[in-house]
PDB file of C-alpha atoms in Angstrom:
ATOM      1  CA  MET A   1     -45.705  32.341 -19.740  1.00 54.00           C
ATOM      2  CA  GLN A   2     -43.688  28.898 -21.278  1.00 53.00           C
ATOM      3  CA  GLY A   3     -39.967  30.310 -20.534  1.00 59.00           C
ATOM      4  CA  VAL A   4     -36.606  29.573 -23.579  1.00 59.00           C
ATOM      5  CA  LEU A   5     -36.250  25.728 -24.015  1.00 56.00           C
ATOM      6  CA  LEU A   6     -32.805  25.406 -24.945  1.00 66.00           C
ATOM      7  CA  SER A   7     -31.990  23.357 -28.115  1.00 69.00           C
ATOM      8  CA  ASP A   8     -29.842  22.281 -30.121  1.00 68.00           C
ATOM      9  CA  PRO A   9     -29.405  24.362 -32.338  1.00 77.00           C
ATOM     10  CA  LEU A  10     -31.442  26.761 -31.152  1.00 86.00           C
ATOM     11  CA  SER A  11     -34.569  27.872 -32.230  1.00 89.00           C
ATOM     12  CA  ASP A  12     -35.564  30.959 -34.294  1.00 92.00           C
ATOM     13  CA  GLY A  13     -36.091  33.699 -31.705  1.00 92.00           C
ATOM     14  CA  THR A  14     -33.995  36.217 -30.201  1.00 94.00           C
ATOM     15  CA  TYR A  15     -31.732  34.692 -26.655  1.00 95.00           C
ATOM     16  CA  HIS A  16     -30.053  36.950 -23.693  1.00 96.00           C
ATOM     17  CA  ILE A  17     -26.291  35.486 -23.437  1.00 96.00           C
ATOM     18  CA  SER A  18     -22.872  35.769 -21.914  1.00 96.00           C
ATOM     19  CA  PHE A  19     -20.532  34.437 -23.408  1.00 96.00           C
ATOM     20  CA  GLU A  20     -16.432  35.571 -22.728  1.00 95.00           C
ATOM     21  CA  SER A  21     -14.488  37.504 -25.526  1.00 94.00           C
ATOM     22  CA  ASP A  22     -12.630  34.077 -25.720  1.00 93.00           C
ATOM     23  CA  LYS A  23     -14.807  31.684 -26.705  1.00 94.00           C
ATOM     24  CA  VAL A  24     -15.469  33.497 -30.117  1.00 94.00           C
ATOM     25  CA  GLY A  25     -14.205  32.454 -33.122  1.00 89.00           C
ATOM     26  CA  VAL A  26     -12.892  31.036 -36.726  1.00 81.00           C
ATOM     27  CA  GLY A  27     -14.754  27.042 -36.229  1.00 75.00           C
ATOM     28  CA  GLU A  28     -14.479  24.222 -38.856  1.00 76.00           C
ATOM     29  CA  ARG A  29     -16.669  26.100 -41.316  1.00 80.00           C
ATOM     30  CA  LYS A  30     -17.922  29.036 -39.678  1.00 88.00           C
ATOM     31  CA  ASN A  31     -17.156  31.828 -37.405  1.00 93.00           C
ATOM     32  CA  ILE A  32     -18.984  30.557 -33.801  1.00 92.00           C
ATOM     33  CA  ILE A  33     -19.220  31.312 -29.886  1.00 94.00           C
ATOM     34  CA  ASN A  34     -18.405  28.657 -27.634  1.00 93.00           C
ATOM     35  CA  ASP A  35     -20.556  27.797 -24.590  1.00 94.00           C
ATOM     36  CA  ALA A  36     -22.736  30.940 -24.978  1.00 95.00           C
ATOM     37  CA  VAL A  37     -25.103  31.241 -21.239  1.00 94.00           C
ATOM     38  CA  VAL A  38     -28.504  31.623 -22.580  1.00 94.00           C
ATOM     39  CA  TYR A  39     -30.768  33.364 -20.766  1.00 94.00           C
ATOM     40  CA  ASP A  40     -34.527  34.039 -19.131  1.00 93.00           C
ATOM     41  CA  TYR A  41     -36.595  35.686 -16.785  1.00 94.00           C
ATOM     42  CA  ASP A  42     -40.448  35.244 -15.709  1.00 94.00           C
ATOM     43  CA  ARG A  43     -43.710  35.864 -17.590  1.00 94.00           C
ATOM     44  CA  TYR A  44     -47.372  36.038 -16.285  1.00 96.00           C
ATOM     45  CA  THR A  45     -50.480  36.919 -17.692  1.00 96.00           C
ATOM     46  CA  ALA A  46     -52.095  40.269 -16.878  1.00 96.00           C
ATOM     47  CA  ALA A  47     -54.827  39.025 -16.184  1.00 96.00           C
ATOM     48  CA  ASP A  48     -53.022  35.722 -13.853  1.00 96.00           C
ATOM     49  CA  ILE A  49     -51.228  39.079 -11.713  1.00 97.00           C
ATOM     50  CA  GLU A  50     -54.261  40.884 -11.692  1.00 95.00           C
ATOM     51  CA  ALA A  51     -56.293  38.363 -10.290  1.00 96.00           C
ATOM     52  CA  LEU A  52     -53.292  37.583  -7.932  1.00 96.00           C
ATOM     53  CA  GLY A  53     -53.843  37.792  -4.117  1.00 96.00           C
ATOM     54  CA  GLU A  54     -53.062  36.689  -0.501  1.00 96.00           C
ATOM     55  CA  GLY A  55     -53.104  32.286  -0.413  1.00 97.00           C
ATOM     56  CA  ASP A  56     -52.302  31.873  -4.265  1.00 97.00           C
ATOM     57  CA  THR A  57     -49.170  30.991  -5.269  1.00 96.00           C
ATOM     58  CA  ILE A  58     -47.181  32.239  -8.034  1.00 96.00           C
ATOM     59  CA  ALA A  59     -44.258  30.044 -10.309  1.00 93.00           C
ATOM     60  CA  THR A  60     -40.753  31.854  -9.808  1.00 93.00           C
ATOM     61  CA  HIS A  61     -37.423  31.416  -9.917  1.00 92.00           C
ATOM     62  CA  LEU A  62     -36.008  33.570  -7.498  1.00 85.00           C
ATOM     63  CA  ASN A  63     -32.543  35.152  -7.217  1.00 75.00           C
ATOM     64  CA  GLY A  64     -30.869  34.065 -10.934  1.00 76.00           C
ATOM     65  CA  THR A  65     -31.610  30.465  -9.927  1.00 77.00           C
ATOM     66  CA  GLY A  66     -32.520  27.472 -12.862  1.00 82.00           C
ATOM     67  CA  GLU A  67     -34.963  26.132 -10.474  1.00 87.00           C
ATOM     68  CA  ILE A  68     -38.152  26.845 -10.540  1.00 90.00           C
ATOM     69  CA  THR A  69     -39.976  27.943  -6.799  1.00 91.00           C
ATOM     70  CA  ALA A  70     -43.462  28.001  -6.264  1.00 94.00           C
ATOM     71  CA  LEU A  71     -44.272  30.397  -3.470  1.00 95.00           C
ATOM     72  CA  THR A  72     -47.145  31.129  -1.649  1.00 97.00           C
ATOM     73  CA  VAL A  73     -48.622  34.799  -1.942  1.00 97.00           C
ATOM     74  CA  GLU A  74     -47.956  36.340   1.889  1.00 97.00           C
ATOM     75  CA  SER A  75     -49.209  40.317   0.878  1.00 97.00           C
ATOM     76  CA  VAL A  76     -49.337  42.072  -2.939  1.00 97.00           C
ATOM     77  CA  GLU A  77     -48.925  45.546  -3.314  1.00 97.00           C
ATOM     78  CA  ARG A  78     -50.094  47.328  -6.763  1.00 97.00           C
ATOM     79  CA  GLU A  79     -49.319  50.796  -7.927  1.00 96.00           C
ATOM     80  CA  ASN A  80     -49.101  52.260 -11.072  1.00 93.00           C
ATOM     81  CA  ASN A  81     -47.632  48.981 -13.274  1.00 94.00           C
ATOM     82  CA  TYR A  82     -45.925  47.349 -10.606  1.00 96.00           C
ATOM     83  CA  VAL A  83     -47.134  44.617  -8.188  1.00 97.00           C
ATOM     84  CA  THR A  84     -44.538  43.929  -5.443  1.00 97.00           C
ATOM     85  CA  ILE A  85     -45.215  40.217  -3.676  1.00 97.00           C
ATOM     86  CA  ASN A  86     -44.217  39.385  -0.323  1.00 97.00           C
ATOM     87  CA  GLY A  87     -42.914  42.385   0.276  1.00 96.00           C
ATOM     88  CA  GLY A  88     -40.195  42.172  -3.851  1.00 94.00           C
ATOM     89  CA  MET A  89     -36.956  41.184  -3.629  1.00 89.00           C
ATOM     90  CA  GLU A  90     -35.364  42.686  -0.888  1.00 89.00           C
ATOM     91  CA  GLU A  91     -37.773  40.901   1.492  1.00 93.00           C
ATOM     92  CA  GLY A  92     -37.288  37.575  -0.541  1.00 91.00           C
ATOM     93  CA  GLY A  93     -40.615  38.337  -2.906  1.00 94.00           C
ATOM     94  CA  ILE A  94     -40.210  39.534  -6.098  1.00 94.00           C
ATOM     95  CA  ASP A  95     -41.258  42.917  -8.062  1.00 96.00           C
ATOM     96  CA  LEU A  96     -43.037  42.966 -11.183  1.00 96.00           C
ATOM     97  CA  CYS A  97     -44.126  45.487 -14.124  1.00 96.00           C
ATOM     98  CA  LYS A  98     -46.718  44.971 -16.723  1.00 96.00           C
ATOM     99  CA  GLU A  99     -45.448  45.057 -20.195  1.00 93.00           C
ATOM    100  CA  ASP A 100     -47.512  45.625 -23.355  1.00 91.00           C
ATOM    101  CA  ASP A 101     -50.003  42.390 -22.480  1.00 92.00           C
ATOM    102  CA  HIS A 102     -47.887  41.100 -19.794  1.00 96.00           C
ATOM    103  CA  TYR A 103     -45.639  41.212 -16.503  1.00 97.00           C
ATOM    104  CA  ARG A 104     -42.312  40.240 -16.467  1.00 96.00           C
ATOM    105  CA  THR A 105     -39.761  40.175 -13.074  1.00 94.00           C
ATOM    106  CA  LEU A 106     -37.701  43.396 -12.314  1.00 91.00           C
ATOM    107  CA  THR A 107     -34.607  44.056 -10.365  1.00 89.00           C
ATOM    108  CA  TRP A 108     -33.537  47.245  -8.694  1.00 79.00           C
ATOM    109  CA  ASP A 109     -32.519  48.741 -12.093  1.00 79.00           C
ATOM    110  CA  ASP A 110     -35.410  47.910 -14.188  1.00 84.00           C
ATOM    111  CA  PHE A 111     -34.327  45.383 -15.691  1.00 88.00           C
ATOM    112  CA  PRO A 112     -35.870  41.529 -15.889  1.00 93.00           C
ATOM    113  CA  ALA A 113     -34.088  38.947 -13.024  1.00 92.00           C
ATOM    114  CA  TYR A 114     -33.039  36.445 -15.320  1.00 93.00           C
ATOM    115  CA  TYR A 115     -32.839  33.595 -14.572  1.00 92.00           C
ATOM    116  CA  GLU A 116     -29.804  30.863 -16.192  1.00 91.00           C
ATOM    117  CA  VAL A 117     -31.452  28.685 -18.598  1.00 90.00           C
ATOM    118  CA  GLY A 118     -28.506  26.426 -19.907  1.00 89.00           C
ATOM    119  CA  VAL A 119     -25.268  26.723 -22.103  1.00 92.00           C
ATOM    120  CA  ALA A 120     -25.435  26.371 -26.212  1.00 92.00           C
ATOM    121  CA  LYS A 121     -22.468  24.419 -26.683  1.00 91.00           C
ATOM    122  CA  GLN A 122     -21.474  26.343 -29.383  1.00 91.00           C
ATOM    123  CA  LEU A 123     -23.723  29.189 -31.843  1.00 94.00           C
ATOM    124  CA  VAL A 124     -22.908  29.452 -35.577  1.00 94.00           C
ATOM    125  CA  MET A 125     -22.915  33.008 -37.582  1.00 96.00           C
ATOM    126  CA  ALA A 126     -24.435  33.867 -40.408  1.00 96.00           C
ATOM    127  CA  ASP A 127     -21.823  35.447 -43.137  1.00 95.00           C
ATOM    128  CA  ASP A 128     -24.213  38.440 -43.268  1.00 96.00           C
ATOM    129  CA  ILE A 129     -24.467  38.616 -39.450  1.00 97.00           C
ATOM    130  CA  GLU A 130     -24.681  42.175 -38.162  1.00 98.00           C
ATOM    131  CA  LEU A 131     -23.534  43.820 -34.550  1.00 97.00           C
ATOM    132  CA  SER A 132     -25.519  46.543 -33.613  1.00 97.00           C
ATOM    133  CA  ASP A 133     -23.581  47.732 -30.331  1.00 96.00           C
ATOM    134  CA  GLY A 134     -24.198  50.099 -28.393  1.00 94.00           C
ATOM    135  CA  ALA A 135     -22.681  49.396 -25.264  1.00 92.00           C
ATOM    136  CA  ALA A 136     -20.141  52.384 -24.998  1.00 88.00           C
ATOM    137  CA  ASP A 137     -21.624  55.785 -25.182  1.00 85.00           C
ATOM    138  CA  PHE A 138     -26.047  55.629 -23.949  1.00 84.00           C
ATOM    139  CA  GLY A 139     -26.392  59.438 -25.854  1.00 85.00           C
ATOM    140  CA  SER A 140     -24.331  57.757 -29.244  1.00 87.00           C
ATOM    141  CA  ALA A 141     -25.710  55.525 -31.881  1.00 92.00           C
ATOM    142  CA  PRO A 142     -24.232  52.449 -31.817  1.00 94.00           C
ATOM    143  CA  VAL A 143     -21.432  51.068 -34.042  1.00 93.00           C
ATOM    144  CA  ILE A 144     -22.885  49.037 -36.908  1.00 96.00           C
ATOM    145  CA  VAL A 145     -20.658  46.182 -37.375  1.00 96.00           C
ATOM    146  CA  LYS A 146     -21.723  43.600 -40.327  1.00 97.00           C
ATOM    147  CA  GLY A 147     -20.076  40.203 -41.720  1.00 95.00           C
ATOM    148  CA  ASP A 148     -18.782  36.931 -40.019  1.00 92.00           C
ATOM    149  CA  ARG A 149     -15.535  38.178 -39.978  1.00 92.00           C
ATOM    150  CA  ALA A 150     -16.015  41.739 -38.553  1.00 94.00           C
ATOM    151  CA  VAL A 151     -18.211  40.794 -35.982  1.00 95.00           C
ATOM    152  CA  CYS A 152     -16.091  37.568 -34.775  1.00 93.00           C
ATOM    153  CA  ASP A 153     -13.051  39.586 -34.378  1.00 92.00           C
ATOM    154  CA  ALA A 154     -15.228  42.489 -32.748  1.00 93.00           C
ATOM    155  CA  MET A 155     -16.017  40.025 -29.778  1.00 94.00           C
ATOM    156  CA  SER A 156     -13.509  38.545 -29.719  1.00 92.00           C
ATOM    157  CA  ASN A 157     -11.712  41.702 -28.812  1.00 86.00           C
ATOM    158  CA  GLU A 158      -9.764  40.466 -25.098  1.00 79.00           C
ATOM    159  CA  GLU A 159      -9.453  44.752 -24.276  1.00 83.00           C
ATOM    160  CA  ASP A 160     -13.891  45.462 -24.796  1.00 82.00           C
ATOM    161  CA  ALA A 161     -13.993  46.413 -21.283  1.00 83.00           C
ATOM    162  CA  TYR A 162     -17.677  46.278 -21.400  1.00 91.00           C
ATOM    163  CA  GLY A 163     -18.201  42.289 -21.436  1.00 92.00           C
ATOM    164  CA  TRP A 164     -20.640  41.059 -23.075  1.00 96.00           C
ATOM    165  CA  ASN A 165     -23.522  39.165 -20.610  1.00 95.00           C
ATOM    166  CA  GLU A 166     -27.649  38.594 -20.432  1.00 94.00           C
ATOM    167  CA  GLY A 167     -28.374  42.376 -19.419  1.00 92.00           C
ATOM    168  CA  ASN A 168     -26.611  43.879 -22.316  1.00 95.00           C
ATOM    169  CA  THR A 169     -26.588  41.294 -25.292  1.00 97.00           C
ATOM    170  CA  THR A 170     -28.739  39.480 -26.949  1.00 97.00           C
ATOM    171  CA  VAL A 171     -28.871  37.336 -30.428  1.00 97.00           C
ATOM    172  CA  THR A 172     -31.147  36.686 -33.213  1.00 97.00           C
ATOM    173  CA  ILE A 173     -31.119  33.198 -34.579  1.00 96.00           C
ATOM    174  CA  GLN A 174     -32.356  32.659 -38.105  1.00 96.00           C
ATOM    175  CA  ASN A 175     -32.997  29.090 -39.344  1.00 95.00           C
ATOM    176  CA  GLY A 176     -29.604  27.588 -36.789  1.00 92.00           C
ATOM    177  CA  GLU A 177     -28.088  30.286 -37.304  1.00 95.00           C
ATOM    178  CA  ILE A 178     -26.416  34.204 -35.489  1.00 96.00           C
ATOM    179  CA  THR A 179     -27.831  36.410 -37.615  1.00 97.00           C
ATOM    180  CA  HIS A 180     -27.790  39.894 -35.263  1.00 98.00           C
ATOM    181  CA  VAL A 181     -25.983  41.115 -32.124  1.00 98.00           C
ATOM    182  CA  ASP A 182     -27.534  43.353 -30.247  1.00 97.00           C
ATOM    183  CA  ARG A 183     -24.990  44.473 -26.880  1.00 96.00           C
ATOM    184  CA  ILE A 184     -27.095  48.239 -25.443  1.00 94.00           C
ATOM    185  CA  TRP A 185     -25.557  49.899 -23.024  1.00 91.00           C
ATOM    186  CA  VAL A 186     -25.859  49.325 -19.463  1.00 87.00           C
ATOM    187  CA  PRO A 187     -25.404  51.235 -16.479  1.00 79.00           C
TER     188      PRO A 187
END
């Protein structure tokens, strides 16, 4: 299935990103995140994976690399909504799980196997941006911060122990600006 395409500015949508807190600041006219790394993960149609057999090939990003590998299928194991190809990640293959109408890559902790798409040089924050930050505690409600200045301050806090990475951070882009940031708790 089609993945994320890097454009400048990013097209409307939601993206997994990572960045360092010292890359968040005040730009010429708006608050910004500089040099955010954009990630994606492989997705496949359910029909393609359910028809996959030995001898077929599957295009994948092995080990989080940006290059696509044509992996020849030597074995396929299916159990419930999970598929293990060529012994899974531990054996140099891939693991997949079904989500809605498609399959996606899977790591040991049930998160997608992310790969780097590229670097967005400058992500601009909308004036009414909202941050939902649930990184501190799985059981607690996320902290909500609103407005570009307050969000900029929260994201540039160098004492933040949780970091901003592809596994816990997504941004929503609308009309070339970040309108929402969501950071979740990750074990």
